Coordinates of C-alpha atoms in Angstrom, one line a residue:
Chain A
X17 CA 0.0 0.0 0.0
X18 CA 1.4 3.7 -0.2
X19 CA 1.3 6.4 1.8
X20 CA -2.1 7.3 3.1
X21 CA -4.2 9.2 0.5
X22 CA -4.7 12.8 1.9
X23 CA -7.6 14.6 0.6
X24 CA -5.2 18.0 -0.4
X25 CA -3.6 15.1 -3.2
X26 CA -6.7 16.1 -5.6
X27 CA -5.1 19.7 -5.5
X28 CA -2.6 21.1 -7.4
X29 CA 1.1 21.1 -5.4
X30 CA 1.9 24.8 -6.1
X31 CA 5.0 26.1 -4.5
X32 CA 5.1 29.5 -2.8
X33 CA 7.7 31.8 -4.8
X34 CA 10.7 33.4 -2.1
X35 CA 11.2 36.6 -2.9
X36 CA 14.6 38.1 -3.2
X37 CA 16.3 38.2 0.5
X38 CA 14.0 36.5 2.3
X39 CA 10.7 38.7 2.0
X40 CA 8.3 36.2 1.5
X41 CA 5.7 37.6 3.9
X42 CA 3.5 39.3 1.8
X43 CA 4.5 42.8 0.1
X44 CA 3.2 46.2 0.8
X45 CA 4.3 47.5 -2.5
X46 CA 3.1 46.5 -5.6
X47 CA 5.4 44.3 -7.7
X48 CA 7.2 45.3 -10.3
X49 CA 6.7 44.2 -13.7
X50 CA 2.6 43.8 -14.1
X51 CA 1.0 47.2 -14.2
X52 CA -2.9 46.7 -14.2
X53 CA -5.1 46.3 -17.4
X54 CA -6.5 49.8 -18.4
X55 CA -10.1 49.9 -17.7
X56 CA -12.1 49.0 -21.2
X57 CA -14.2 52.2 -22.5
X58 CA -17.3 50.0 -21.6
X59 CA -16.2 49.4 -17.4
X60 CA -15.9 53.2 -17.2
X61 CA -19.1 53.9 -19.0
X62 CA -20.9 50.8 -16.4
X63 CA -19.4 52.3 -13.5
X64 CA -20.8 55.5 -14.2
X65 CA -24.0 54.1 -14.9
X66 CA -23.6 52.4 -11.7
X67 CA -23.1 55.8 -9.8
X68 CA -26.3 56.8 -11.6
X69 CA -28.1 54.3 -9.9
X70 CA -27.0 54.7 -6.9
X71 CA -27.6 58.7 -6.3
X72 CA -30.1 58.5 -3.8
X73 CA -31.6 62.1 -5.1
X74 CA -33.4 60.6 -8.8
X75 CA -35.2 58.6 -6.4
X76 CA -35.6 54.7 -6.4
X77 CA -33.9 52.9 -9.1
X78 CA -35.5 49.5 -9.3
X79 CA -38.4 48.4 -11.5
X80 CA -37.5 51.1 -14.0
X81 CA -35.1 51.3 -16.6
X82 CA -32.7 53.4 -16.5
X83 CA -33.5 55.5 -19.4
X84 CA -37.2 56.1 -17.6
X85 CA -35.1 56.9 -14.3
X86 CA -33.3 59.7 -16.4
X87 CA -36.4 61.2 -18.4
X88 CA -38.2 61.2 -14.5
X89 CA -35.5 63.3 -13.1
X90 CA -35.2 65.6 -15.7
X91 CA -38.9 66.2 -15.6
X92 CA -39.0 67.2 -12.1
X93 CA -35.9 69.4 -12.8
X94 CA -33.6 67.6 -10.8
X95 CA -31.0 67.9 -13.9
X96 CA -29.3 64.5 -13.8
X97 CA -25.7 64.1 -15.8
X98 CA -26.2 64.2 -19.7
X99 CA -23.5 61.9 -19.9
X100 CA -25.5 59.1 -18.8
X101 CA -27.9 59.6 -21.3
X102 CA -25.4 59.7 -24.4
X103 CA -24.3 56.5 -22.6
X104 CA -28.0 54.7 -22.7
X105 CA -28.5 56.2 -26.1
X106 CA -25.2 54.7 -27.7
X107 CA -26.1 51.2 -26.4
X108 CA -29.7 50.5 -27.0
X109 CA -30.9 47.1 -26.1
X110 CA -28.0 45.9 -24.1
X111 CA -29.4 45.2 -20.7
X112 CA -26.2 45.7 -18.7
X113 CA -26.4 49.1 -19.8
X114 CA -30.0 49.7 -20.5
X115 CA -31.5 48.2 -17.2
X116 CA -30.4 48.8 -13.2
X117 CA -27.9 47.1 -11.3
X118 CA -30.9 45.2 -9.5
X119 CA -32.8 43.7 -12.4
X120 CA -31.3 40.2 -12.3
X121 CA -32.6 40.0 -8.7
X122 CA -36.4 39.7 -8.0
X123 CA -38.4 42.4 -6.6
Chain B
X972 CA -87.1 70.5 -8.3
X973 CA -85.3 74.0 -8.9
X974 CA -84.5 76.2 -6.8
X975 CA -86.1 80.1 -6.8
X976 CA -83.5 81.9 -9.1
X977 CA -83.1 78.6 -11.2
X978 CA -86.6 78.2 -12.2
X979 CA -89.5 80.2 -14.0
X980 CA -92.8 79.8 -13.2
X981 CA -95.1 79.5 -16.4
X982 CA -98.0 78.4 -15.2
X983 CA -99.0 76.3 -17.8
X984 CA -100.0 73.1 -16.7
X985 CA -103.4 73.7 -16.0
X986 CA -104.1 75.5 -19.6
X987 CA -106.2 73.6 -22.2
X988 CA -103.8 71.8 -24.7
X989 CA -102.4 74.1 -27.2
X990 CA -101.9 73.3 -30.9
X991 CA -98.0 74.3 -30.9
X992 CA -96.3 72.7 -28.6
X993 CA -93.1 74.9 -27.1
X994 CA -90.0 73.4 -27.6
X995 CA -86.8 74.2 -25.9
X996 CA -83.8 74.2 -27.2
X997 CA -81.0 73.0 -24.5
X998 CA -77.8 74.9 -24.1
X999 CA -75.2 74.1 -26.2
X1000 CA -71.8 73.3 -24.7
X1001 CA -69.4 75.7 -25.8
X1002 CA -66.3 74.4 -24.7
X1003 CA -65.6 70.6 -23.2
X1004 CA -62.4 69.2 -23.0
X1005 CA -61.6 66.0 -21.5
X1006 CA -58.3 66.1 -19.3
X1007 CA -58.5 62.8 -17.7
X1008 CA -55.5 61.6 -20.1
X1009 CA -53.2 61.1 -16.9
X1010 CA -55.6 59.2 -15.1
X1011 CA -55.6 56.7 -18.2
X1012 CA -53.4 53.3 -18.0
X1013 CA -51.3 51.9 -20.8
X1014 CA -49.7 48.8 -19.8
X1015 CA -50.4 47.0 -16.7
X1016 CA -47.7 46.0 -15.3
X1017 CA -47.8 44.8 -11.6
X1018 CA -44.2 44.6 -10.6
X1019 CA -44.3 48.0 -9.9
X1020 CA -43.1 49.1 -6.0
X1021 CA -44.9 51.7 -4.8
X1022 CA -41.5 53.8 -3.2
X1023 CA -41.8 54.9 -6.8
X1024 CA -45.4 56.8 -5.9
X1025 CA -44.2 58.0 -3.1
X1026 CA -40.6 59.4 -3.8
X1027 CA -42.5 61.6 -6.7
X1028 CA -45.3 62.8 -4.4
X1029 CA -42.4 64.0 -2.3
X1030 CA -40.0 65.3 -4.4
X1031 CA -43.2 67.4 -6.8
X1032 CA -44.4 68.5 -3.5
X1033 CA -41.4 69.8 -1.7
X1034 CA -40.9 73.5 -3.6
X1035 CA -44.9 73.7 -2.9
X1036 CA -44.4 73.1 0.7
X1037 CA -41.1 75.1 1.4
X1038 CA -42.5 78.1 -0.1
X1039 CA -45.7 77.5 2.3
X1040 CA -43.4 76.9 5.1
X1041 CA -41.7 80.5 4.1
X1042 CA -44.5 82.0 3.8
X1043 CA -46.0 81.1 7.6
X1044 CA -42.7 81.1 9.4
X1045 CA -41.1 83.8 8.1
X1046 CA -37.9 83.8 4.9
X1047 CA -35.9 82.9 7.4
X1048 CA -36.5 79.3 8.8
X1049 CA -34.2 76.9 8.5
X1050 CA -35.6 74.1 5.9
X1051 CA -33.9 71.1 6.5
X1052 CA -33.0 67.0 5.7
X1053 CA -33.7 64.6 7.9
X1054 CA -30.1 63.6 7.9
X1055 CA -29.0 66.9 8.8
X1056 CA -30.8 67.6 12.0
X1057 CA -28.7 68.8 14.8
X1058 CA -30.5 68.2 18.5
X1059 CA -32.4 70.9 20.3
X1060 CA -32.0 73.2 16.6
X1061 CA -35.5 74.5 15.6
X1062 CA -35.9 74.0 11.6
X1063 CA -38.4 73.0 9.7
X1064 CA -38.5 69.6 7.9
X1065 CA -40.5 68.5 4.6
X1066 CA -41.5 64.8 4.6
X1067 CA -44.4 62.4 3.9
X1068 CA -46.5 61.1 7.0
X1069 CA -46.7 57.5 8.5
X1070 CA -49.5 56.5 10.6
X1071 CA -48.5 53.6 12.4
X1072 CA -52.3 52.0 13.7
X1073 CA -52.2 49.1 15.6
X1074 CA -55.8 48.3 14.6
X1075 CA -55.4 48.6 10.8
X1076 CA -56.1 45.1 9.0
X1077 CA -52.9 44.1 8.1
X1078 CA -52.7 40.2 6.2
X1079 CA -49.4 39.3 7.1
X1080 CA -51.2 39.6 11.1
X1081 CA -54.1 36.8 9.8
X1082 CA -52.4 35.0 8.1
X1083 CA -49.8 34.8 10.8
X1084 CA -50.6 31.0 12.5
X1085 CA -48.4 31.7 16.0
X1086 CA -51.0 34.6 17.2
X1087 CA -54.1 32.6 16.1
X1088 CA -55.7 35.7 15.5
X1089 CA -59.5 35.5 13.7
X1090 CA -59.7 37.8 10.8
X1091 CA -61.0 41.3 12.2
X1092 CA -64.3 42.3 11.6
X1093 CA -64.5 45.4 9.6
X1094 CA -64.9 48.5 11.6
X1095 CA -66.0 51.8 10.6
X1096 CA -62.9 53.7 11.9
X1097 CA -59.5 52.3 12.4
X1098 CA -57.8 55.0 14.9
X1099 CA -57.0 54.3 18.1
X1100 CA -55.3 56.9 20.6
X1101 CA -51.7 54.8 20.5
X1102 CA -51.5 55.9 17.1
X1103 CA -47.8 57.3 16.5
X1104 CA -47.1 59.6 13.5
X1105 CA -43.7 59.3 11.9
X1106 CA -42.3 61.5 9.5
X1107 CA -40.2 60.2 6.5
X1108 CA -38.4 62.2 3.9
X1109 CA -36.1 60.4 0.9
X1110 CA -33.4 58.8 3.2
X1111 CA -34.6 58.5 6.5
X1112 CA -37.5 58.6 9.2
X1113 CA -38.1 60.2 12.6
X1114 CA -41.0 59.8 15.1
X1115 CA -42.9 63.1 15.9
X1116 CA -44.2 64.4 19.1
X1117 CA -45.6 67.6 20.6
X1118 CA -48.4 69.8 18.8
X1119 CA -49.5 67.8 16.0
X1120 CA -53.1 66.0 16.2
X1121 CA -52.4 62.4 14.9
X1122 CA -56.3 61.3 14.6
X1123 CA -57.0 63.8 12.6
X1124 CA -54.1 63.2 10.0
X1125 CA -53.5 59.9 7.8
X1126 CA -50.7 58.3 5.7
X1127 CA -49.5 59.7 2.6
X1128 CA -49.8 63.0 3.5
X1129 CA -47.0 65.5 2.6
X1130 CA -46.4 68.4 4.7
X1131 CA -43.8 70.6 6.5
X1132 CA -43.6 70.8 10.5
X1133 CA -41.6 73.3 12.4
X1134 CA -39.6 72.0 15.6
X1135 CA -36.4 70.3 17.0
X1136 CA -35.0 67.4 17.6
X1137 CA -34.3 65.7 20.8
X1138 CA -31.7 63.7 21.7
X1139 CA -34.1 60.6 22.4
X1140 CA -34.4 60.3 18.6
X1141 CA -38.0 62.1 18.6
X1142 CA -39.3 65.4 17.0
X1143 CA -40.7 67.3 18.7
X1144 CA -43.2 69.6 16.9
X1145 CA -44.3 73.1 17.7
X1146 CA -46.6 73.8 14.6
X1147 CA -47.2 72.0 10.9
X1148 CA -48.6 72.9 7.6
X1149 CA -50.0 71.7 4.6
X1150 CA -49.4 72.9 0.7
X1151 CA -53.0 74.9 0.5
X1152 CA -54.8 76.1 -2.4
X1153 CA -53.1 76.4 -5.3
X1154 CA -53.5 79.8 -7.4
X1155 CA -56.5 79.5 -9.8
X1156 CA -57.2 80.3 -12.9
X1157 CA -59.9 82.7 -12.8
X1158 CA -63.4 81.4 -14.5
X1159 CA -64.5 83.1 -17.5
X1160 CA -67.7 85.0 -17.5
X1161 CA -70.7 82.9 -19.0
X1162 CA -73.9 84.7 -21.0
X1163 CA -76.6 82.2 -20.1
X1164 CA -76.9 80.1 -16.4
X1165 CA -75.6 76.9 -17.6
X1166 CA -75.8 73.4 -15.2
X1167 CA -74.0 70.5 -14.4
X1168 CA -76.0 67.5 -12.8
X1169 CA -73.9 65.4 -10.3
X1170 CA -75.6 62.0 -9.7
X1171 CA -74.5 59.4 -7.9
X1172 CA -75.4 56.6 -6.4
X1173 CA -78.3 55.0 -8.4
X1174 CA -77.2 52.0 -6.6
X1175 CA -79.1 49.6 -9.5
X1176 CA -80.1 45.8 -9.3
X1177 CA -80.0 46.1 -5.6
X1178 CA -82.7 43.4 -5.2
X1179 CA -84.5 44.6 -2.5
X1180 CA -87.5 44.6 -5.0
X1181 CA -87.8 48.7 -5.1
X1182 CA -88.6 50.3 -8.1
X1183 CA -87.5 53.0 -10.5
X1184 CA -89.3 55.7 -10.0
X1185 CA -87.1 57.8 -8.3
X1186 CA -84.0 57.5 -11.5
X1187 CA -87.1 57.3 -13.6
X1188 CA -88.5 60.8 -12.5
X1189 CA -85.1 62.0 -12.7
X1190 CA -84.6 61.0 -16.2
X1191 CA -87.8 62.8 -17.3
X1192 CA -86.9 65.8 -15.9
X1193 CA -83.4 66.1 -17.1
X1194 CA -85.1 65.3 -21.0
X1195 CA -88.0 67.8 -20.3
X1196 CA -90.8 65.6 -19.7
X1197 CA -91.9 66.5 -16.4
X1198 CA -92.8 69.7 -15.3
X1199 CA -95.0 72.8 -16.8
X1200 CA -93.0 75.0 -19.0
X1201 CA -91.1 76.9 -16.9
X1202 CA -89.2 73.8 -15.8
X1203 CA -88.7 72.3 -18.9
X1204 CA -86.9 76.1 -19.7
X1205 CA -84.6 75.1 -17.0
X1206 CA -84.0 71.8 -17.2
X1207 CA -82.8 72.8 -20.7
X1208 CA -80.1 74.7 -18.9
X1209 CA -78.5 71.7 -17.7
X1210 CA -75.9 71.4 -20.6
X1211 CA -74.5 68.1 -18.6
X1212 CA -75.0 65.4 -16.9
X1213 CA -72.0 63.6 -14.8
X1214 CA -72.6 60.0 -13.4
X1215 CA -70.4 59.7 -10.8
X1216 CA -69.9 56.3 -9.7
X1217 CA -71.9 53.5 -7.6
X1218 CA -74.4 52.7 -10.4
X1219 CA -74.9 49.4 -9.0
X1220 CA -75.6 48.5 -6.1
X1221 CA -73.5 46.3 -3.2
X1222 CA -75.8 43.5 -3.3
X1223 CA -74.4 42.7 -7.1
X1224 CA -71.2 41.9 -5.8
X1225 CA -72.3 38.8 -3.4
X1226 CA -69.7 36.8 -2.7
X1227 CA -71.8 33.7 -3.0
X1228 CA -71.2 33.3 -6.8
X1229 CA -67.3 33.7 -6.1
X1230 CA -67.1 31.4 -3.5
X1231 CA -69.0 28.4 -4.3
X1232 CA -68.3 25.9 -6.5
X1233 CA -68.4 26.6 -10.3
X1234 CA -71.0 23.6 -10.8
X1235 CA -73.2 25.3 -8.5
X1236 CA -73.0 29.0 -10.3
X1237 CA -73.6 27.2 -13.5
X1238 CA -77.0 28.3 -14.1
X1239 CA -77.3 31.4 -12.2
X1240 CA -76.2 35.1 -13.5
X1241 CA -74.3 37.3 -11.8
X1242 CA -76.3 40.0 -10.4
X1243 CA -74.8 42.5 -12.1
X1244 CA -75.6 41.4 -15.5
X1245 CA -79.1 42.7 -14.7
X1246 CA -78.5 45.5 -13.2
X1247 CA -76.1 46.4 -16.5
X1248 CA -79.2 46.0 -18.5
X1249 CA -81.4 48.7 -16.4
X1250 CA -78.6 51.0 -16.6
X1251 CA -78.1 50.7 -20.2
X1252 CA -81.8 51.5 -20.9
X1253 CA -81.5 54.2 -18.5
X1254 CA -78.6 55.6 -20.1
X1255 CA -80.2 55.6 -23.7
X1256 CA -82.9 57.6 -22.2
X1257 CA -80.5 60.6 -20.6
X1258 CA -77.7 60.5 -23.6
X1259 CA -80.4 60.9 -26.5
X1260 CA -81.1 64.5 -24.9
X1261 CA -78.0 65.3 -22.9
X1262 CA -74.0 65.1 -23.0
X1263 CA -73.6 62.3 -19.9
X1264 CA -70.1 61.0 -18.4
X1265 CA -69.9 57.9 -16.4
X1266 CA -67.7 57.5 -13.7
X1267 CA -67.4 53.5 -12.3
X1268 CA -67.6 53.3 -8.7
X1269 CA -66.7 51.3 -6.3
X1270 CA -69.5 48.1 -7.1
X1271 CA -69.0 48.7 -10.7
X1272 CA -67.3 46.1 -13.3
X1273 CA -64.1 48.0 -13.4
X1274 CA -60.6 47.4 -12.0
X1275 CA -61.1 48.3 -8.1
X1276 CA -57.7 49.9 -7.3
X1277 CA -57.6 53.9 -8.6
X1278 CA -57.2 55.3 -11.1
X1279 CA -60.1 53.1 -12.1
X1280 CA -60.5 52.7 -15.8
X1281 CA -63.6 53.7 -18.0
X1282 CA -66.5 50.8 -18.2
X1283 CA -66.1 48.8 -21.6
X1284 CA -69.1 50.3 -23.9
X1285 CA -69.4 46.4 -25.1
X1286 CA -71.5 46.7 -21.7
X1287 CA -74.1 49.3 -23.2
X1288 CA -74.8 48.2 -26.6
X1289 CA -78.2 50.3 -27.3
X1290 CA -76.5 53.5 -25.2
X1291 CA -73.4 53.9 -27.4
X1292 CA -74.9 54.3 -30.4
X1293 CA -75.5 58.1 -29.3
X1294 CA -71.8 60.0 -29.2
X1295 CA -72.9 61.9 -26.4
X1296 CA -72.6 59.3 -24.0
X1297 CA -69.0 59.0 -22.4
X1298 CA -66.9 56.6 -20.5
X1299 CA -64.5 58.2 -18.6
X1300 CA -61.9 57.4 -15.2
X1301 CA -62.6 57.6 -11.8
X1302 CA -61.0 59.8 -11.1
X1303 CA -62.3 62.3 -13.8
X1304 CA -61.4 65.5 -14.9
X1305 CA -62.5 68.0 -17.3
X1306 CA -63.0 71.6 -18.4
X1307 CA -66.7 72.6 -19.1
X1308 CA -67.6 75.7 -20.3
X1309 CA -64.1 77.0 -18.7
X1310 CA -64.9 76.1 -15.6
X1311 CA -62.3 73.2 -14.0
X1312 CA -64.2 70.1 -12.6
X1313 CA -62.0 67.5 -10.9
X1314 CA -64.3 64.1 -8.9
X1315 CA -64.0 61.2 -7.6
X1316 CA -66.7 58.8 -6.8
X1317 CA -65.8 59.2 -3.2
X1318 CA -63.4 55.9 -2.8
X1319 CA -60.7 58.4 -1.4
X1320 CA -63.1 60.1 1.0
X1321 CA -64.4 57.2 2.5
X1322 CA -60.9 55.9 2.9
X1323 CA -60.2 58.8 4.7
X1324 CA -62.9 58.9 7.0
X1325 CA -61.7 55.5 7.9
X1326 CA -58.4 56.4 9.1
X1327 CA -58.7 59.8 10.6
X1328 CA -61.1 61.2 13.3
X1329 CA -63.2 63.3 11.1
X1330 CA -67.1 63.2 10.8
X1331 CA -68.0 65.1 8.0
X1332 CA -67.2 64.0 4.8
X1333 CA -67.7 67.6 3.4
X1334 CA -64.9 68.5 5.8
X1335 CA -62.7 65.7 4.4
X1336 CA -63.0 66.9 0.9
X1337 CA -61.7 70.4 1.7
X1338 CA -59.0 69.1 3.7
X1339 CA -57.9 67.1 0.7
X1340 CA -57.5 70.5 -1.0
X1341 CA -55.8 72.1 1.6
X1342 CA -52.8 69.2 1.3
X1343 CA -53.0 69.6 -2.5
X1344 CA -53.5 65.8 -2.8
X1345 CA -56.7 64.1 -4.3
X1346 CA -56.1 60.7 -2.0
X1347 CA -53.0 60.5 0.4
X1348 CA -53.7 57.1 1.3
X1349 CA -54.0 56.1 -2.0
X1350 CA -51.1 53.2 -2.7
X1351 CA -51.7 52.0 1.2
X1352 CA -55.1 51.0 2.2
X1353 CA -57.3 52.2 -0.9

């Protein structure tokens, strides 16, 4: 028989890189050599969309699209971004964009 | 049937027959428009929360209210969010009103097996001196206190109270007031006295084996059949005729047909088919010789929440062949002859009397002017 069959065997042996002189720790400073992905034109354009939502003065954000959200505010003069408009207008009919950050969840 | 300046006495019902026979033309309607549209549904869609209802009522009401609030306390109180209240400062605060009644029917209390409560018999009023008012404005909610009379006000109702806070989390108010009147637009001047009948409550097929004669009579004088001459003159000055609401009667809506089985109801007609065919008759009668509106009620075949929408003519087949009958919302409004009329068939009044501690249902329909709202407790217990 072998050794006893331990149930971390089904995992993948990965060994934990030393850095240089011992600091193996965990590092405060970022490393070197991978600078972060620049955000797609579509993340920023979500996020602000997402900020939309979330402004507690337009009033609830669920239930409604996000277009009806904007047309409501601007009716009762509360002069929401014209940004996020040009934003819901360029992407008609994609729901990420079209649709609030609640929709997937029920009521 | 009129009163002194309405009518004129001619005498003539006890004259021989005459070979002419005077005929009176009614008064035209110079100017009707319909401005129900708003009241009107598209689609229904029913996953619709109400915070929506409520954070517009707020947020249209607020410049109403601080300008009120100006105007009684002087330019320069404080008006204030919830979230910025500082203890013991006096400001003012615009919010929407919470009544918190331990005696309101609430379902999720029946329904509710551990307090093996039976369902609570209706009652005519639901206050109760515990009754606690809380204010709520678009983030948060505080509990008033102090010099504000909470039987006589309900939920749903926006207005502006003047006080401080207190470090126990309460506010305490010193005074409160509502949006009043809003500025009219003044009615133009008219050349002949021109009417509007209000009727309501014909309360048809009730089943209690009365007759007609009273909506019968009223028909014939309305169309110019009763009456000498003089009254027929003036009852050609009424240029309209508004139905507003209850045609038919409770008893149409008896739960028995509902309930029991459907191989029991096989046979039997609902009630208010019946009752559909008296009005329909009736109806032909009034709209061959008048403009008539009718507004559903609350027993009538028509979606019960408000706004509710206009009957389905399929239900007067020999009426709606005359274009001066019309089917309009409950709540209607219109503009006759430049004068504004805005109704209800009294859903909202009654709903209020059943929440507050006031009598008079006259006094309830002015105060619904005074807070510039046709029913506050419209998406809670209506």
């Amino acid at each position: 028989m072998g050794r006893k069959r331990l149930i971390t065997d089904s995992y993948q042996v990965v060994k934990r890189r030393e850095g240089p002189v011992g600091h193996s720790k965990g590092e405060l400073a970022p490393e070197l050599g991978e600078e972060p992905q620049p955000p797609s034109v579509d993340e920023a354009e979500l996020e602000l969309l997402r900020q939309f939502d979330l402004a507690w003065q337009y009033g609830p954000c669920t239930g409604i699209t996000r277009l009806q959200r904007w047309h409501r505010a601007e009716q009762m003069g509360l002069e929401p971004p014209p940004e996020v408009r040009q934003v819901l207008q360029t992407h008609p009919g994609d729901p990420r964009f079209q649709f609030s950050l609640w929709h997937l969840y029920p009521l | 049937m009129f009163s002194e300046q309405a009518a004129q006495r001619a005498h003539t019902l006890l004259s021989p027959p005459s070979a002419n026979n005077a005929t009176f033309a009614r008064v035209p309607v110079s100017s009707y428009t319909n401005s129900s549209q708003p009241f009107r549904l598209g689609e229904r869609s029913f996953s619709r929360q109400y915070a929506h209802i409520y954070a517009t009522r707020l947020l249209q009401m607020r410049p109403f209210l601080v300008s009120r609030a100006k105007q009684r306390w002087g330019g320069g109180v404080q008006v204030k969010k919830l979230c910025e209240l500082q203890p013991g400062e006096k400001c003012c605060v615009v919010g929407t009103l919470f009544k918190a009644m331990p005696l309101q029917p609430s379902i999720l209390r029946e329904i509710s097996e551990e307090h093996n409560l039976l369902p609570q018999p209706p009652r005519s009023k639901y206050i109760h001196p515990d009754d606690e008012l809380v204010l709520e404005d678009e983030l948060q909610r505080i509990r008033l206190e102090g010099d504000v009379d909470a039987s006589r006000l309900v939920t749903g109702t926006v207005l502006a109270v003047l006080g401080s806070a207190r470090d126990s989390g309460k506010f305490v108010v010193e005074d409160h007031c509502f949006a009043e009147l809003a500025p009219q637009k003044p009615a133009p001047p008219l050349d002949t006295d021109r009417f509007v009948l209000l009727v309501s409550g014909l309360g048809l097929g009730g089943g209690g084996g009365e007759s007609l004669l009273g909506t019968q009579l009223l028909v014939d004088v309305v169309t110019g059949q009763l009456g000498d001459e003089g009254e027929q003159c003036s009852a050609a000055h009424v240029s309209r005729v508004i139905l507003a609401g209850n045609l038919l009667s409770h008893n149409t809506q008896s739960r028995d047909s509902i309930n029991k089985a459907k191989y029991l109801t096989k046979k039997t007609q609902a009630a208010s088919v019946e009752a559909v065919r008296m009005l329909d008759e009736i109806l032909l009668q009034l709209s061959a010789s008048v403009p008539v509106d009718v507004m559903p009620g609350e027993f009538d075949p028509t979606n019960y929440t408000l706004p509710q929408q206009p009957l389905h003519p399929c239900m007067f087949p020999l009426a709606t062949a005359y274009s001066t009958l019309q089917l309009v919302t409950n709540p209607y409004q219109a503009t006759i002859d430049g004068v504004r009329f805005l109704g209800t068939s009294g859903q909202n009044v009654s709903d209020i009397f059943r929440y507050s501690s006031m009598e008079d249902h006259l006094e309830i329909l002015e105060w619904t002017l005074r807070v510039r709202h046709i029913s506050p407790t419209a998406p809670d217990t209506l």
